[in-house]
mmCIF file of C-alpha atoms in Angstrom:
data_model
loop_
_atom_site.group_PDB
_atom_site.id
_atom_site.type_symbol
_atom_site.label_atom_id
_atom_site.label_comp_id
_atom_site.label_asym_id
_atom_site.label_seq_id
_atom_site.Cartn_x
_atom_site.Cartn_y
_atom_site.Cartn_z
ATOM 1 C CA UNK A 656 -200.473 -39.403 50.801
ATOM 2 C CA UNK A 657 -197.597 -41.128 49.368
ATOM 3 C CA UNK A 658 -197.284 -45.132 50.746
ATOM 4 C CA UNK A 659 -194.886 -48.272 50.340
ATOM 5 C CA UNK A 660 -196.027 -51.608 50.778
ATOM 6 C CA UNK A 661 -193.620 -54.507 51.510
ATOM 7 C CA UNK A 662 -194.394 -58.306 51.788
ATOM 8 C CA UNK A 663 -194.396 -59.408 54.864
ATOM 9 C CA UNK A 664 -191.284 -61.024 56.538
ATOM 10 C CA UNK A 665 -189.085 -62.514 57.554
ATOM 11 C CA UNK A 666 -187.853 -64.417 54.678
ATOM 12 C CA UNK A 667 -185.571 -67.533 54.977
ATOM 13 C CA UNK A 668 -183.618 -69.294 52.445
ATOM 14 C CA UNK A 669 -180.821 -71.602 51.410
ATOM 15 C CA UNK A 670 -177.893 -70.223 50.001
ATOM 16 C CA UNK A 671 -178.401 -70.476 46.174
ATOM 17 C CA UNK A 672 -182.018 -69.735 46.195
ATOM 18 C CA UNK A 673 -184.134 -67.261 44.065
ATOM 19 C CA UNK A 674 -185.165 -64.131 45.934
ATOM 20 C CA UNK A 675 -188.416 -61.986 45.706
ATOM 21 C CA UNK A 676 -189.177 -59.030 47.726
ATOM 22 C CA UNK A 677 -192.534 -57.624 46.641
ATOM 23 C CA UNK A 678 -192.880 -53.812 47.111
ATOM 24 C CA UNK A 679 -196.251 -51.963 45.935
ATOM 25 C CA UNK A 680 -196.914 -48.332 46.006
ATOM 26 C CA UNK A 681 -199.282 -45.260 46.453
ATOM 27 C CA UNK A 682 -198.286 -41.916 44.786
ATOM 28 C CA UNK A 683 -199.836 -39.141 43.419
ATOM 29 C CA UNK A 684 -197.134 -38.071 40.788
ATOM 30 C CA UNK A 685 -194.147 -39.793 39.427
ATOM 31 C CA UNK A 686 -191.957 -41.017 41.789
ATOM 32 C CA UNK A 687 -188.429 -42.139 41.668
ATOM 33 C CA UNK A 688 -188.117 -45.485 43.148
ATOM 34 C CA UNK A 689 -185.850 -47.138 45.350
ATOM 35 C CA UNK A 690 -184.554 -50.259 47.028
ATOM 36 C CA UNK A 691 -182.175 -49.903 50.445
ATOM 37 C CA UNK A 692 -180.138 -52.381 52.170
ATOM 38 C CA UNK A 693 -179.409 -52.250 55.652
ATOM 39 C CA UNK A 694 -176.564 -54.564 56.885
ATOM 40 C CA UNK A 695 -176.655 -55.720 60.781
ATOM 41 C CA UNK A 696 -175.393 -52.801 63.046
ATOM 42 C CA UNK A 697 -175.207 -50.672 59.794
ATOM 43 C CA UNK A 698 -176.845 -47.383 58.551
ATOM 44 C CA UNK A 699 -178.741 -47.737 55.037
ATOM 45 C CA UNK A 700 -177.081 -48.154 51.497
ATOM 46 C CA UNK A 701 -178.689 -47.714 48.364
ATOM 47 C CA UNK A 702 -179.246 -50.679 46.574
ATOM 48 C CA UNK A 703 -181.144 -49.973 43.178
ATOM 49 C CA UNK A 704 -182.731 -46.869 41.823
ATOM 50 C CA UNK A 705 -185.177 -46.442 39.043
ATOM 51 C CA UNK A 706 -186.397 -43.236 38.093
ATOM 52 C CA UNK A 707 -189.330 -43.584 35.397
ATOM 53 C CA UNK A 708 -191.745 -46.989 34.475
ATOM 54 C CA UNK A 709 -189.968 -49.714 32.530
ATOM 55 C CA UNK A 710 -186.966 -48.717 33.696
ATOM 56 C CA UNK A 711 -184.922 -51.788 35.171
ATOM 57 C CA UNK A 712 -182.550 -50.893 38.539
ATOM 58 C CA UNK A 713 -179.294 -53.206 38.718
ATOM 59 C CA UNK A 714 -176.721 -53.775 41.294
ATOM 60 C CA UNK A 715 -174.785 -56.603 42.629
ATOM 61 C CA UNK A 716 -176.871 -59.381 41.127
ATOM 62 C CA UNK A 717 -179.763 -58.067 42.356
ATOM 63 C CA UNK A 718 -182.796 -56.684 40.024
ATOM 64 C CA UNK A 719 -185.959 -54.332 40.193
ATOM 65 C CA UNK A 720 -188.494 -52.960 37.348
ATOM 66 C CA UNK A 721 -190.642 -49.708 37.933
ATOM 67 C CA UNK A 722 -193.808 -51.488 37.055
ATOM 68 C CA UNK A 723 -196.604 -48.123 36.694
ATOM 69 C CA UNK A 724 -199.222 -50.035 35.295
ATOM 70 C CA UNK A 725 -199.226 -52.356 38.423
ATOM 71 C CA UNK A 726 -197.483 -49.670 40.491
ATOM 72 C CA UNK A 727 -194.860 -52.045 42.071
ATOM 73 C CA UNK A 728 -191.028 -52.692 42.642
ATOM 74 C CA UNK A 729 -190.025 -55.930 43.338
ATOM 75 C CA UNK A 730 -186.394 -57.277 44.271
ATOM 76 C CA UNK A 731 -185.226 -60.333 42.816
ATOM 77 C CA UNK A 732 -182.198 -62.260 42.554
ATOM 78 C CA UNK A 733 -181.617 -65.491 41.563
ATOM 79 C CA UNK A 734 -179.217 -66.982 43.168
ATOM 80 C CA UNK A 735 -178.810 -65.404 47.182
ATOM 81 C CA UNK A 736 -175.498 -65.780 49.450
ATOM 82 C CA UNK A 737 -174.846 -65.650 53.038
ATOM 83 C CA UNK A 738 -173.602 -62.250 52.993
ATOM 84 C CA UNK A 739 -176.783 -60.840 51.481
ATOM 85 C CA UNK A 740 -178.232 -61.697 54.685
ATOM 86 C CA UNK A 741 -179.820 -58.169 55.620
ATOM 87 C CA UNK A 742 -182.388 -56.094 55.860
ATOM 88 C CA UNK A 743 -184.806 -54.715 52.845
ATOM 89 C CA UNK A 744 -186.375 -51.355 52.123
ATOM 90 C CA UNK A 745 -188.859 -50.516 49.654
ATOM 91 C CA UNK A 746 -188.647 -46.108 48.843
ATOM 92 C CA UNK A 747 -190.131 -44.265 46.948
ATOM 93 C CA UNK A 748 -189.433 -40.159 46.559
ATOM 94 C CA UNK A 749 -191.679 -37.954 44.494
ATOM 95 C CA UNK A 750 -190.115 -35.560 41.859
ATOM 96 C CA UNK A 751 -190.181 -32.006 41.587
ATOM 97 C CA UNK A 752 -192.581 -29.742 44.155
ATOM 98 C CA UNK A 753 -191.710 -29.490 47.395
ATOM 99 C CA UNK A 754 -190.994 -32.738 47.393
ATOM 100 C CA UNK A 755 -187.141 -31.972 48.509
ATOM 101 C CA UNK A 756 -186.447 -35.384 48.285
ATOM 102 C CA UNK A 757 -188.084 -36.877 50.984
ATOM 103 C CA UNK A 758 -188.387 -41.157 50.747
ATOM 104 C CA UNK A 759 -191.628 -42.823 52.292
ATOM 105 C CA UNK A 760 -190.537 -46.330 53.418
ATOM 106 C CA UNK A 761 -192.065 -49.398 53.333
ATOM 107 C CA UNK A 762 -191.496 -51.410 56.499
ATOM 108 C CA UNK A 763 -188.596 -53.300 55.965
ATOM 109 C CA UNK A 764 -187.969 -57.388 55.032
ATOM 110 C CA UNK A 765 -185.333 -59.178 56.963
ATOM 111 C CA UNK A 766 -183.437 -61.790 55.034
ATOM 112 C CA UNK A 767 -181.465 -64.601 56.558
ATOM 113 C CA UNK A 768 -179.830 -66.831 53.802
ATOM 114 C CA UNK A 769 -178.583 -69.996 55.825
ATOM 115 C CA UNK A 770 -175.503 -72.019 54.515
ATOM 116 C CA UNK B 841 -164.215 -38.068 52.963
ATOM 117 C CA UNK B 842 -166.280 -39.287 55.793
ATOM 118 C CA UNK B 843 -169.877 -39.355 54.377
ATOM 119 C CA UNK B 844 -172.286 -38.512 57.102
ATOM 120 C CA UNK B 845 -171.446 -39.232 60.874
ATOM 121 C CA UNK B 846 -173.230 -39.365 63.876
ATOM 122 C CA UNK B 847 -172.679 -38.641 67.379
ATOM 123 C CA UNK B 848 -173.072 -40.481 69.902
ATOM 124 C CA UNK B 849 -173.296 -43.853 68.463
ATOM 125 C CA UNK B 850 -176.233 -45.590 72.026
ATOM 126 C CA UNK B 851 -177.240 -43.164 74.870
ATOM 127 C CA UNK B 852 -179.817 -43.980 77.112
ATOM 128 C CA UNK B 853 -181.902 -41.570 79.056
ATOM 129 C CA UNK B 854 -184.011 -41.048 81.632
ATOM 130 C CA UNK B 855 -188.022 -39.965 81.090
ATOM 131 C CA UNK B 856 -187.678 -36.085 80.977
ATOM 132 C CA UNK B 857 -184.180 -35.700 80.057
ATOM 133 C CA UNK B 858 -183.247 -33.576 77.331
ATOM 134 C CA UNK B 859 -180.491 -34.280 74.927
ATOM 135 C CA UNK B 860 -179.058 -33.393 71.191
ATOM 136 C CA UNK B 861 -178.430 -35.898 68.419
ATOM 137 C CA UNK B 862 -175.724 -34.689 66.184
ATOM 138 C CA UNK B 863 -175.243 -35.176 62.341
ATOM 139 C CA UNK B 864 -172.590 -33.531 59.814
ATOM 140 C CA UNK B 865 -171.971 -34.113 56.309
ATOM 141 C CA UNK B 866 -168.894 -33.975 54.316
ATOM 142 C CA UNK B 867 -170.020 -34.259 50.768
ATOM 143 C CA UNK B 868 -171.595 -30.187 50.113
ATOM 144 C CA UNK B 869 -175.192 -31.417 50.166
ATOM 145 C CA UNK B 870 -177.802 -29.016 50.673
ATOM 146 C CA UNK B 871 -180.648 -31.260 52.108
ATOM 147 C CA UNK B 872 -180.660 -32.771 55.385
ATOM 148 C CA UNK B 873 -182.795 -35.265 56.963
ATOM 149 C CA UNK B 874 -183.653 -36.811 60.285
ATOM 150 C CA UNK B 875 -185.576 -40.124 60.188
ATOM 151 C CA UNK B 876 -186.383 -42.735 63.054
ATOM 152 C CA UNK B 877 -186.833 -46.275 62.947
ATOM 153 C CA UNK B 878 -188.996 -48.858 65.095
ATOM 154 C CA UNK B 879 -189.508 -52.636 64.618
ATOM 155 C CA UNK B 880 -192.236 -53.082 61.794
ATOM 156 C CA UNK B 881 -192.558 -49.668 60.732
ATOM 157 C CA UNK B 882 -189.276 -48.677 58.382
ATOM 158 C CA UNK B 883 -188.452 -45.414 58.879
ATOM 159 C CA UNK B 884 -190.056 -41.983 59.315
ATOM 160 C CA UNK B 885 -189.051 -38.401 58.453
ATOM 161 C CA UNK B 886 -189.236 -36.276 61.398
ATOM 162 C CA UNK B 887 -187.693 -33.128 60.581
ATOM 163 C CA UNK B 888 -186.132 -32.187 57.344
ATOM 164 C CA UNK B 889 -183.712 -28.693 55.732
ATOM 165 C CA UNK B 890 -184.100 -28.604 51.931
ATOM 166 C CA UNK B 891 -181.169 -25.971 52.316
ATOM 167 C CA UNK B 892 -178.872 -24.038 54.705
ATOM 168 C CA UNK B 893 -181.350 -21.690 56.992
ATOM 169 C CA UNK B 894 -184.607 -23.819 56.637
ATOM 170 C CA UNK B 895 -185.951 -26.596 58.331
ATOM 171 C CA UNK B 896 -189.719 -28.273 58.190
ATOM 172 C CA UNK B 897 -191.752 -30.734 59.659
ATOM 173 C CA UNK B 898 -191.868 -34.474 58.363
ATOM 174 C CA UNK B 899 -194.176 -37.021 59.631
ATOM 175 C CA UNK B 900 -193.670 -37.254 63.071
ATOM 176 C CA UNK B 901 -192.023 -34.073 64.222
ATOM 177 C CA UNK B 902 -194.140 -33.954 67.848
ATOM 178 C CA UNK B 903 -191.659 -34.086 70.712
ATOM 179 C CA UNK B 904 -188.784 -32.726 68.705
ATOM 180 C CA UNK B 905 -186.601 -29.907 67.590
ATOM 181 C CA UNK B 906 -184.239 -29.179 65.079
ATOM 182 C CA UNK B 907 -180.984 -26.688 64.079
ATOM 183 C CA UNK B 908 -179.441 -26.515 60.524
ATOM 184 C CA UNK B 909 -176.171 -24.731 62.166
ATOM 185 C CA UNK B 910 -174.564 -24.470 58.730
ATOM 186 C CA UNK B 911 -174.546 -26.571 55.718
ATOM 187 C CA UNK B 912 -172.432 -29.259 56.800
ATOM 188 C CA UNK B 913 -174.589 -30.193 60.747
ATOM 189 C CA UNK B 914 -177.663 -30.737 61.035
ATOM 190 C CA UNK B 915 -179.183 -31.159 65.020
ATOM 191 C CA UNK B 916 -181.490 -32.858 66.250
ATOM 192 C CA UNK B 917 -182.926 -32.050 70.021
ATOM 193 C CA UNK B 918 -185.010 -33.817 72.513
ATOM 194 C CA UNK B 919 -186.101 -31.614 74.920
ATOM 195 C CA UNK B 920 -188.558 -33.796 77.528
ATOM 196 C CA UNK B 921 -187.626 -37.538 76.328
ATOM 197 C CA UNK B 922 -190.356 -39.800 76.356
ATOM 198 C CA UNK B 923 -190.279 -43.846 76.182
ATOM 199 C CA UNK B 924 -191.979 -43.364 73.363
ATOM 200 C CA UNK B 925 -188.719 -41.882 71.905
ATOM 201 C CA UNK B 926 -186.589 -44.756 72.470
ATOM 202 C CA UNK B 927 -185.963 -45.819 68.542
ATOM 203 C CA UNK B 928 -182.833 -45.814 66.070
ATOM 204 C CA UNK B 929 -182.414 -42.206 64.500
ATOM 205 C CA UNK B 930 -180.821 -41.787 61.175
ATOM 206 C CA UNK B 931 -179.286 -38.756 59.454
ATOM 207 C CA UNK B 932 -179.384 -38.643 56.046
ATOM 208 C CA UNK B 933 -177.470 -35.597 53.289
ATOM 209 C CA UNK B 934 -179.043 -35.306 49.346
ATOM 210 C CA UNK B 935 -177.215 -33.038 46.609
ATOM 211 C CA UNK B 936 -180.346 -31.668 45.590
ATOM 212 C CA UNK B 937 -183.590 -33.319 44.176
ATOM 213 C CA UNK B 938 -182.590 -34.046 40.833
ATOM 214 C CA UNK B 939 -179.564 -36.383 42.435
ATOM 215 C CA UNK B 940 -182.454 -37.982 44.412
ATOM 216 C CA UNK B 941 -179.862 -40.355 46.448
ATOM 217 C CA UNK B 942 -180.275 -39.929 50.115
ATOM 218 C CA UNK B 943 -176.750 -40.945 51.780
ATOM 219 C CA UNK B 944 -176.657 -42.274 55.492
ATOM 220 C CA UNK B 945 -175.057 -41.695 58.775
ATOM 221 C CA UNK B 946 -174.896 -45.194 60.716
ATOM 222 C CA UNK B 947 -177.385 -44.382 63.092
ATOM 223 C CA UNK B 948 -177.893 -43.468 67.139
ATOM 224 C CA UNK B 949 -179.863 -45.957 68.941
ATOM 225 C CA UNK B 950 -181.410 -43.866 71.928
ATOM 226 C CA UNK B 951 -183.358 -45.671 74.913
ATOM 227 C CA UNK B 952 -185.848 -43.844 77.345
ATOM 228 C CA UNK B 953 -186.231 -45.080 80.573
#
C-alpha cells in the first residue's frame, strides 16, 4: 500500500536558518502530493500541493518539488521565523480509482524556530 | 462561511462509555473524512463518505461507527470506548477528487479512562 516517510524530528533552529523537511514515498500510481501545517492547538492547513513530477509547490516562502525519479517531497525554506514554529506533514493522495481522495500521512516533524 | 466545525472541542470518558463526535461542513463538499491522530504516527483514516448515502472503511475503522446524515454532517460514534481510543480526531470535507484539497475541522481531543 500507499506510504509517507518523514525525517525524523524534532527539528530546532535559529530564527533565520535554512529549513529541510525530507519526505519520501511509496505509491503504486501517480499521486498528488502534499505538505500540511499544523499550528499549536490548531486543525491542519494546507501548505503546498503538487500534482505531477517536476512540478514545484509554493507558498509563504516555503518550497517543495515532486521528485518521481527519487520519489520524494522535501520542504525547504531558507530563511525560518518564529511563527513558522509548527508542526509538518508529509501527504500524499492517489488520483483517480477509488481513491476518493484519501491522504496517507507521514508522521509528522515538529519545528521550534527559537529567537 | 464556517469551513468545517467540530463538536465538542475535549471530552473525556470513561472505559465503556459510548459517545458521538460531530462534524458539518459548510462549503457543498461531497467527501467526508474522519481521521485520528497519536504522537509519532500522523494521522489515520478511519472511516470515510465519497458522497451523500455512502460511507467505507479506512485504515483503522475497528471500534467505530459512522453516519453521513446529509451532505453537510458527517458522525462519528464510539460505542464501547476503549483507552486505546483516547487520540485527537479530525474531520475533514473535499469537493471531489479532482479538487484533491482536504479542508479541516480543528479537531476533538477525546481521553478514555
Amino acid at each position: 500500500g500507499d506510504s509517507v516517510t518523514q525525517m525524523e524530528g524534532p527539528v530546532t533552529l535559529s530564527e533565520e536558518a535554512f529549513l529541510t523537511i525530507n519526505c519520501t514515498y511509496t505509491a503504486t500510481g501517480y499521486p498528488s502530493l502534499f505538505w500540511y501545517v499544523q499550528y499549536p492547538g490548531e486543525g491542519l492547513q494546507l501548505l503546498l500541493k503538487a500534482t505531477k513530477a517536476d512540478d514545484k509547490g509554493s507558498n509563504k516562502g516555503f518550497e517543495a518539488t515532486y521528485r518521481k525519479e527519487t520519489t520524494s517531497f522535501h520542504l525547504e525554506k531558507g530563511s525560518v521565523q518564529v511563527s513558522d514554529s509548527a508542526v509538518y506533514f508529509c501527504a500524499l493522495s492517489e488520483s483517480g480509482g477509488t481513491s476518493y481522495g484519501k491522504l496517507t500521512f507521514g508522521q509528522g516533524t515538529i519545528l521550534t524556530v527559537h529567537p | 462561511n464556517a469551513g468545517v466545525t467540530q463538536t465538542p472541542k475535549f471530552q473525556v470518558l470513561k472505559t465503556g462509555q459510548s459517545m458521538t463526535l460531530q462534524c458539518a461542513q459548510d462549503m457543498n463538499h461531497n467527501s467526508m473524512y474522519w481521521y485520528r491522530q497519536d504522537p509519532g504516527m500522523g494521522l489515520r483514516l478511519i472511516y470515510y463518505s465519497a458522497s451523500e448515502g455512502t460511507t467505507d472503511k479506512g485504515e483503522v475503522p475497528n471500534g467505530y461507527n459512522v453516519s453521513r446524515l446529509n451532505k453537510r454532517e458527517f458522525s462519528l460514534r464510539l460505542e464501547s470506548a476503549a483507552p486505546s481510543q483516547t487520540s485527537v480526531y479530525f474531520c475533514a470535507s473535499l469537493l471531489d477528487r479532482g479538487t484533491d484539497t482536504q479542508y479541516f475541522g480543528p479537531g476533538t481531543r477525546l481521553t478514555v479512562l
